[in-house]
Short mmCIF file of C-alpha atoms in Angstrom, two decimals:
data_model
loop_
_atom_site.label_atom_id
_atom_site.label_comp_id
_atom_site.label_asym_id
_atom_site.label_seq_id
_atom_site.Cartn_x
_atom_site.Cartn_y
_atom_site.Cartn_z
CA MET A 16 10.35 -10.59 -19.26
CA ALA A 17 6.80 -11.88 -17.84
CA GLU A 18 7.61 -11.16 -14.26
CA GLN A 19 9.00 -7.91 -14.79
CA ILE A 20 5.88 -5.94 -15.71
CA ASN A 21 2.35 -4.92 -14.22
CA ILE A 22 -0.38 -4.97 -17.11
CA LEU A 23 -3.79 -3.40 -16.46
CA ILE A 24 -6.60 -3.82 -18.92
CA VAL A 25 -9.37 -1.39 -18.73
CA SER A 26 -12.80 -2.61 -20.28
CA ASP A 27 -16.57 -2.44 -19.76
CA SER A 28 -17.13 -5.46 -22.17
CA ASP A 29 -16.52 -8.99 -20.84
CA GLU A 30 -16.93 -10.11 -24.19
CA SER A 31 -13.99 -7.74 -25.71
CA LEU A 32 -11.71 -8.58 -22.48
CA THR A 33 -12.20 -12.49 -23.71
CA ASN A 34 -11.25 -11.72 -27.16
CA ILE A 35 -7.80 -10.23 -26.17
CA MET A 36 -7.06 -12.10 -23.03
CA GLY A 37 -4.99 -14.95 -25.27
CA LEU A 38 -2.62 -11.98 -26.16
CA PHE A 39 -1.37 -12.13 -22.42
CA ASN A 40 -1.18 -15.66 -21.67
CA GLU A 41 2.87 -15.66 -21.05
CA TYR A 42 2.30 -12.63 -18.49
CA ASN A 43 1.26 -13.47 -14.85
CA LYS A 44 0.97 -9.91 -13.84
CA ILE A 45 -2.44 -9.01 -15.29
CA ASP A 46 -5.08 -6.81 -13.47
CA THR A 47 -8.49 -6.00 -15.18
CA LEU A 48 -10.68 -3.03 -14.28
CA ASN A 49 -13.97 -1.45 -15.42
CA TYR A 50 -13.50 2.47 -16.78
CA SER A 51 -15.85 3.28 -13.66
CA ASP A 52 -12.98 1.90 -11.07
CA ILE A 53 -9.77 3.52 -12.92
CA ARG A 54 -10.16 6.41 -10.82
CA SER A 55 -10.17 4.71 -7.41
CA GLU A 56 -7.99 1.67 -8.15
CA LEU A 57 -5.14 3.09 -10.40
CA ASP A 58 -3.15 3.96 -7.48
CA ARG A 59 -3.45 0.64 -5.62
CA LEU A 60 -2.40 -1.49 -8.64
CA SER A 61 0.52 0.64 -10.17
CA PRO A 62 0.42 -0.50 -13.26
CA ASP A 63 3.55 -0.21 -16.06
CA LEU A 64 1.64 -0.67 -19.04
CA ILE A 65 -2.28 0.03 -19.85
CA PHE A 66 -4.45 -1.48 -22.41
CA LEU A 67 -7.54 0.65 -22.94
CA ILE A 68 -10.58 -1.46 -24.76
CA GLU A 69 -12.95 0.90 -26.24
CA SER A 70 -16.01 1.84 -24.43
CA SER A 71 -19.57 2.91 -25.73
CA SER A 72 -20.50 4.78 -22.29
CA GLU A 73 -17.47 6.22 -21.00
CA SER A 74 -15.20 8.87 -22.12
CA THR A 75 -11.84 7.63 -23.63
CA VAL A 76 -9.93 10.78 -23.88
CA ASP A 77 -10.95 11.52 -20.08
CA THR A 78 -9.61 8.60 -19.05
CA ILE A 79 -6.34 8.95 -20.70
CA GLU A 80 -5.84 12.37 -19.34
CA TYR A 81 -6.60 11.25 -15.78
CA ILE A 82 -3.96 8.28 -16.27
CA HIS A 83 -1.40 10.94 -17.41
CA THR A 84 -2.05 13.30 -14.06
CA TYR A 85 -1.22 9.92 -12.41
CA ASN A 86 1.89 9.35 -14.40
CA HIS A 87 2.49 11.60 -17.50
CA ILE A 88 4.79 9.10 -19.23
CA LEU A 89 2.87 5.68 -18.57
CA PRO A 90 2.34 3.90 -21.93
CA ILE A 91 -1.13 3.50 -23.00
CA VAL A 92 -2.35 1.20 -25.83
CA TYR A 93 -5.76 1.61 -27.20
CA ILE A 94 -7.84 -1.40 -28.52
CA SER A 95 -10.58 -0.86 -30.93
CA PHE A 96 -13.14 -3.08 -32.50
CA SER A 97 -14.44 -0.53 -35.27
CA ARG A 98 -12.77 2.04 -37.14
CA ASP A 99 -13.84 5.46 -36.17
CA PHE A 100 -11.34 8.13 -37.44
CA ASP A 101 -12.44 10.94 -35.00
CA THR A 102 -12.12 8.76 -32.03
CA LEU A 103 -8.76 7.53 -33.20
CA ARG A 104 -7.59 11.06 -33.82
CA ASP A 105 -8.66 12.18 -30.41
CA ILE A 106 -6.96 9.48 -28.59
CA THR A 107 -3.79 10.12 -30.39
CA ARG A 108 -3.90 14.01 -29.36
CA ALA A 109 -4.46 12.74 -25.77
CA GLY A 110 -1.12 10.78 -25.87
CA ILE A 111 -1.49 7.35 -26.34
CA THR A 112 1.39 5.33 -27.27
CA ASP A 113 -0.21 2.83 -29.75
CA TYR A 114 -3.45 1.62 -31.08
CA PHE A 115 -4.95 -1.41 -33.04
CA VAL A 116 -8.35 -1.93 -34.71
CA LEU A 117 -9.23 -5.66 -34.22
CA PRO A 118 -9.53 -8.13 -35.51
CA ASP A 119 -7.83 -6.77 -38.76
CA GLU A 120 -4.83 -6.12 -36.67
CA ASN A 121 -4.38 -9.03 -34.45
CA THR A 122 -1.18 -10.39 -36.23
CA MET A 123 0.28 -6.80 -35.92
CA LEU A 124 -0.45 -6.46 -32.11
CA TYR A 125 0.68 -9.62 -31.54
CA GLY A 126 4.08 -8.48 -33.41
CA ARG A 127 4.36 -5.61 -31.51
CA MET A 128 3.93 -6.92 -28.09
CA ASP A 129 7.79 -7.36 -27.00
CA SER A 130 8.46 -3.71 -28.08
CA ILE A 131 5.56 -2.52 -26.33
CA ILE A 132 6.79 -4.12 -23.19
CA GLN A 133 10.22 -3.07 -23.39
CA LEU A 134 9.04 0.46 -23.93
CA ALA A 135 7.08 0.09 -20.89
CA ILE A 136 9.96 -1.51 -18.68
CA GLN A 137 12.31 1.48 -20.26
CA LYS A 138 9.59 3.90 -18.95
CA ARG A 139 9.34 2.52 -15.51
CA GLU A 140 13.46 2.75 -15.15
CA GLN A 141 13.21 6.01 -16.33
CA LEU A 142 10.90 7.00 -13.33
CA GLU A 143 13.34 5.01 -10.91
CA GLU A 144 16.59 6.62 -12.31
CA THR A 145 14.66 10.51 -11.71
CA ALA A 146 13.78 9.54 -8.25
CA SER A 147 17.17 8.16 -7.49
CA ALA A 148 19.21 11.26 -9.29
CA ASN A 149 16.99 13.24 -6.88
CA GLN A 150 17.96 11.09 -3.92
CA SER A 151 14.10 10.93 -3.11
CA PHE A 152 11.28 8.46 -3.49
CA LYS A 153 9.03 8.00 -6.31
CA ARG A 154 6.18 10.52 -5.42
CA GLY A 155 2.55 9.87 -6.38
CA ARG A 156 2.76 6.09 -5.62
CA GLY A 157 3.45 5.54 -1.89
CA LYS A 158 3.36 2.08 -0.10
CA ILE A 159 0.82 1.60 2.68
CA LEU A 160 1.98 -0.92 4.97
CA SER A 161 -0.47 -2.16 7.49
CA PHE A 162 0.19 -3.58 10.84
CA TYR A 163 -2.71 -5.96 11.71
CA SER A 164 -3.60 -8.86 14.26
CA GLY A 165 -6.53 -10.54 15.33
CA LYS A 166 -5.24 -11.01 18.85
CA GLY A 167 -5.24 -8.21 21.28
CA GLY A 168 -1.75 -7.73 23.32
CA SER A 169 0.57 -8.91 20.43
CA GLY A 170 2.48 -5.67 20.31
CA ARG A 171 0.87 -4.26 17.16
CA THR A 172 0.85 -0.48 18.12
CA ILE A 173 4.30 -0.78 19.53
CA LEU A 174 5.78 -2.13 16.52
CA SER A 175 3.69 0.06 14.06
CA SER A 176 4.86 3.17 15.73
CA SER A 177 8.42 2.18 16.47
CA PHE A 178 8.73 1.03 12.76
CA ALA A 179 7.12 4.32 11.41
CA GLN A 180 9.62 6.67 13.75
CA THR A 181 12.63 4.47 12.79
CA LEU A 182 11.67 4.29 8.99
CA LYS A 183 11.76 8.25 9.45
CA LEU A 184 15.19 8.16 10.88
CA GLU A 185 16.89 5.83 8.47
CA SER A 186 15.92 7.50 5.47
CA THR A 187 14.81 10.53 3.66
CA ALA A 188 11.26 9.52 3.00
CA GLN A 189 8.23 11.28 3.79
CA VAL A 190 6.42 8.81 6.10
CA ILE A 191 3.07 9.35 8.01
CA LEU A 192 1.64 6.95 10.57
CA ILE A 193 -2.22 6.84 11.25
CA ASP A 194 -3.72 5.51 13.81
CA LEU A 195 -7.11 3.74 12.86
CA ASN A 196 -7.79 1.97 16.52
CA LEU A 197 -10.77 4.73 16.24
CA GLN A 198 -12.28 3.72 19.61
CA TYR A 199 -9.15 3.96 21.83
CA GLY A 200 -6.20 5.11 20.21
CA GLY A 201 -2.74 4.24 21.55
CA THR A 202 -0.27 5.54 19.34
CA GLU A 203 -0.04 8.99 21.16
CA THR A 204 1.01 7.21 24.28
CA TYR A 205 4.25 5.36 22.68
CA LEU A 206 5.56 8.44 20.85
CA SER A 207 4.62 10.90 23.54
CA ILE A 208 2.20 12.95 21.71
CA GLU A 209 -0.38 15.31 23.22
CA SER A 210 -3.09 16.84 20.91
CA ASN A 211 -6.86 17.35 20.68
CA ARG A 212 -6.47 16.91 16.77
CA SER A 213 -7.29 13.57 15.29
CA LEU A 214 -7.91 12.43 11.68
CA ALA A 215 -11.80 13.03 12.27
CA ASP A 216 -10.90 16.71 11.70
CA LEU A 217 -10.64 15.82 7.92
CA GLN A 218 -14.12 14.93 7.69
CA PRO A 219 -15.39 18.46 6.63
CA VAL A 220 -13.13 18.48 3.63
CA ILE A 221 -13.03 14.86 3.10
CA SER A 222 -14.48 15.53 -0.44
CA GLU A 223 -11.47 17.83 -1.64
CA LEU A 224 -9.04 15.98 0.39
CA ALA A 225 -5.19 17.48 -0.20
CA GLU A 226 -1.96 17.02 1.26
CA THR A 227 -2.22 20.28 3.12
CA HIS A 228 -5.43 19.54 4.64
CA ILE A 229 -3.61 16.44 6.20
CA ARG A 230 -0.47 18.21 7.19
CA ASN A 231 -2.76 20.82 9.21
CA VAL A 232 -4.23 18.09 11.33
CA SER A 233 -1.36 15.94 11.82
CA GLU A 234 1.18 15.85 14.49
CA LYS A 235 4.83 15.61 14.46
CA GLU A 236 6.79 13.36 16.72
CA LYS A 237 9.44 15.47 18.26
CA TYR A 238 12.52 13.87 17.57
CA SER A 239 12.10 11.88 14.17
CA LYS A 240 9.55 14.54 12.85
CA LEU A 241 7.48 11.89 12.01
CA GLU A 242 3.96 12.74 10.80
CA VAL A 243 1.14 11.21 12.87
CA LEU A 244 -2.56 11.39 12.15
CA LEU A 245 -4.24 10.72 15.70
CA SER A 246 -7.22 8.34 16.34
CA PRO A 247 -10.31 10.37 17.60
CA LYS A 248 -10.45 7.81 20.68
CA ASP A 249 -14.23 8.38 20.37
CA ALA A 250 -16.45 5.47 19.17
CA GLU A 251 -19.32 8.12 18.56
CA VAL A 252 -16.86 9.91 16.21
CA SER A 253 -15.49 7.31 14.57
CA GLU A 254 -19.29 5.90 14.04
CA SER A 255 -19.93 9.19 12.41
CA LEU A 256 -17.22 8.84 9.55
CA PRO A 257 -18.73 8.38 5.97
CA SER A 258 -18.34 4.94 4.46
CA ASP A 259 -15.63 6.33 1.99
CA PHE A 260 -13.63 8.29 4.22
CA ILE A 261 -10.80 5.94 5.09
CA SER A 262 -10.23 4.88 1.28
CA LYS A 263 -9.98 8.70 0.29
CA LEU A 264 -7.63 9.32 3.35
CA LEU A 265 -5.56 6.48 2.47
CA ARG A 266 -5.45 7.31 -1.29
CA THR A 267 -4.45 10.95 -0.50
CA CYS A 268 -1.76 9.85 1.82
CA ARG A 269 -0.28 7.35 -0.93
CA ARG A 270 -0.22 10.35 -3.31
CA SER A 271 1.58 12.66 -0.96
CA TYR A 272 3.99 10.37 1.17
CA ASP A 273 6.38 7.69 0.25
CA PHE A 274 5.22 5.35 3.29
CA VAL A 275 1.88 5.23 4.89
CA ILE A 276 1.94 3.03 8.12
CA VAL A 277 -1.48 2.13 9.39
CA ASP A 278 -2.04 0.64 12.82
CA LEU A 279 -5.22 -1.28 12.57
CA PRO A 280 -7.44 -2.54 15.47
CA THR A 281 -7.97 -6.23 16.03
CA TYR A 282 -11.83 -6.25 15.02
CA VAL A 283 -12.63 -6.39 11.16
CA ASN A 284 -15.35 -3.72 10.44
CA GLU A 285 -15.92 -1.47 7.27
CA GLN A 286 -13.19 0.73 7.99
CA THR A 287 -10.52 -1.97 8.88
CA TYR A 288 -11.85 -3.97 5.66
CA ILE A 289 -11.54 -0.98 3.51
CA ALA A 290 -7.83 -0.29 4.91
CA LEU A 291 -6.61 -3.96 4.36
CA GLU A 292 -7.82 -3.60 0.99
CA GLU A 293 -5.94 -0.58 0.15
CA SER A 294 -2.53 -2.07 1.65
CA ASP A 295 0.57 -2.95 -0.53
CA LYS A 296 1.68 -4.99 2.57
CA ILE A 297 -0.12 -6.51 5.56
CA TYR A 298 2.22 -7.42 8.38
CA TYR A 299 0.05 -9.64 10.45
CA VAL A 300 1.84 -9.52 14.32
CA MET A 301 1.72 -12.42 16.29
CA ASN A 302 3.60 -14.64 18.96
CA LEU A 303 4.80 -17.66 19.19
CA ASP A 304 1.91 -19.52 21.18
CA ALA A 305 -0.97 -21.85 20.54
CA PRO A 306 -3.64 -18.78 21.24
CA SER A 307 -1.83 -16.75 18.41
CA ILE A 308 -1.68 -19.75 15.80
CA ASN A 309 -5.26 -20.66 16.39
CA MET A 310 -6.50 -16.89 16.01
CA LEU A 311 -4.33 -16.49 12.73
CA LYS A 312 -6.31 -19.63 11.44
CA GLN A 313 -9.42 -18.05 12.32
CA VAL A 314 -8.30 -14.54 10.41
CA GLU A 315 -7.38 -16.46 7.56
CA ASN A 316 -10.90 -18.14 7.03
CA LEU A 317 -12.60 -14.56 7.72
CA PHE A 318 -10.37 -13.20 4.96
CA VAL A 319 -11.19 -15.64 2.37
CA ARG A 320 -14.79 -15.07 3.13
CA LEU A 321 -14.41 -11.46 2.65
CA GLY A 322 -12.04 -11.61 -0.12
CA ILE A 323 -9.27 -9.80 1.09
CA GLU A 324 -6.19 -11.20 -1.03
CA THR A 325 -3.20 -12.22 1.21
CA GLN A 326 -1.08 -14.02 -1.57
CA ASP A 327 2.32 -11.98 -1.81
CA ARG A 328 0.71 -9.51 0.34
CA MET A 329 0.57 -10.72 3.92
CA GLU A 330 3.78 -11.39 6.11
CA LEU A 331 4.28 -12.70 9.44
CA LEU A 332 5.97 -10.29 12.11
CA LEU A 333 6.87 -12.42 14.93
CA ASN A 334 7.19 -10.61 18.40
CA GLU A 335 8.85 -11.46 21.51
CA VAL A 336 10.68 -14.46 20.07
CA GLY A 337 13.13 -15.84 22.77
CA ARG A 338 14.36 -19.19 24.38
CA GLU A 339 11.34 -19.13 26.58
CA ASN A 340 8.94 -19.78 23.47
CA GLU A 341 8.03 -23.43 23.72
CA ILE A 342 7.10 -23.01 19.75
CA LYS A 343 10.05 -22.12 17.65
CA PRO A 344 9.97 -20.22 14.18
CA ASN A 345 10.79 -23.10 12.33
CA ASP A 346 7.83 -25.16 13.67
CA LEU A 347 5.47 -22.80 11.77
CA LYS A 348 6.60 -24.02 8.46
CA ASP A 349 4.41 -26.95 8.40
CA ILE A 350 1.35 -25.29 9.60
CA ILE A 351 1.46 -21.56 8.16
CA SER A 352 2.49 -20.81 4.37
CA TYR A 353 2.75 -17.10 4.93
CA PRO A 354 6.51 -15.60 4.89
CA ILE A 355 8.35 -14.18 7.98
CA ALA A 356 8.85 -10.83 7.71
CA PHE A 357 10.82 -10.47 10.53
CA LYS A 358 11.58 -11.65 14.33
CA ILE A 359 11.51 -9.32 17.20
CA PRO A 360 13.41 -10.66 20.03
CA ARG A 361 11.87 -10.84 23.71
CA ASP A 362 12.88 -7.68 25.44
CA ILE A 363 10.53 -7.02 28.30
CA LYS A 364 13.09 -5.03 30.48
CA GLY A 365 13.97 -2.25 27.84
CA VAL A 366 10.48 -2.30 26.12
CA GLN A 367 8.51 -1.67 29.57
CA ALA A 368 10.90 1.18 30.67
CA HIS A 369 10.18 3.16 27.23
CA ILE A 370 6.60 2.74 27.68
CA ASN A 371 6.50 3.69 31.74
CA LYS A 372 8.39 6.89 30.87
CA GLY A 373 6.15 7.39 28.06
CA GLU A 374 8.97 8.15 25.70
CA PRO A 375 9.69 7.04 22.05
CA PHE A 376 12.16 4.22 21.66
CA ARG A 377 14.68 6.52 19.28
CA LYS A 378 15.56 10.16 19.97
CA GLU A 379 18.34 10.62 17.19
CA ALA A 380 19.43 9.03 13.91
CA VAL A 381 22.65 8.09 15.50
CA GLU A 382 22.43 6.42 18.85
CA LYS A 383 24.96 4.38 20.64
CA LYS A 384 22.83 2.75 23.06
CA LEU A 385 19.72 0.98 21.93
CA ILE A 386 17.85 -1.77 23.66
CA PRO A 387 17.34 -5.05 21.66
CA PHE A 388 14.07 -4.27 20.42
CA THR A 389 15.10 -1.13 19.12
CA LYS A 390 18.07 -2.69 17.43
CA SER A 391 15.92 -5.13 15.82
CA VAL A 392 13.40 -2.70 14.26
CA LYS A 393 16.24 -0.69 13.00
CA LYS A 394 17.98 -3.70 11.53
CA TRP A 395 14.35 -4.73 9.97
CA VAL A 396 13.99 -1.06 8.34
CA ASN A 397 17.41 -1.01 6.86
CA GLN A 398 16.86 -4.51 5.25
CA MET A 399 13.55 -3.22 3.77
CA LEU A 400 15.34 -0.15 2.49
CA GLU A 401 18.25 -1.89 0.83
#
């Protein structure tokens, strides 16, 4: 059971947190937050169960109400260290699942843990069944999938745009592709999109950003109807974006779309760092050669220094795999610990023909003639959707 549940503990007191952590020793998916961070981090963490520890400075009722706007059936357990009838009455009315006053009710809490965990699992399954019955994905908790590489020319933009278009064609999901190559762009070339609009046009409304704003600025790829937020392709414009622009953009997209595909530049600045932190999955695109392996090692060291977590989040996307490679995928096992998401075959002729024509790789949901590159991306997407 320990591996089936994501638990979030919210507390402003390290001492209080320490006092209850012993109750969660058998559970390995535990996140902790301060009250002030819950509005910005709840989307990313996506808990199945929340424990709220009493706070002397924050409104617990407001926090509960906010959590219920995110997920109205998410179980919330309140932990107090003093008996305050008015507070307990208010939080009960706000809709908590249960509450305990510690240390007097330590034994009671411990005894009810299994039933609380089971309830959280049932609520999660209820949400999943509802989404399945509606033949749609779970709204409000889209996945952010970022394509990154520290080495230029790895095929990052081609893969991210082809992946996003294929995902749109192969599913009923709401998908948006965001080009964060803010100085040069590039996505529009591979998807044959011409537009003067860009994600920078959202700057005036970033404080109250909503789905309607995004749909007004995004472009639709002609064949798949994939929504795309283009880069401004202007270094001066990108430098004028406020520091919280990217985080607000990604979090709004997460609430409005099932999949948010992000094409990142090779350099790591504040905007790239924020996007990597917000990502549920980082697909690191690399080729099978020594320079690519050396660059991955440098990126790995940089991520450690920046505190970017890669465990269970980063996977390798091997591009241009073929007999010509001196390094084989199996050779990576001894030097790289990251799992391989997929291996994309070398298809220089087929890929280059599409690039030269300025055409997307797909034009229909059902096509008989697909180049090896496109077949491979389609296979990967379908495996991911299973």
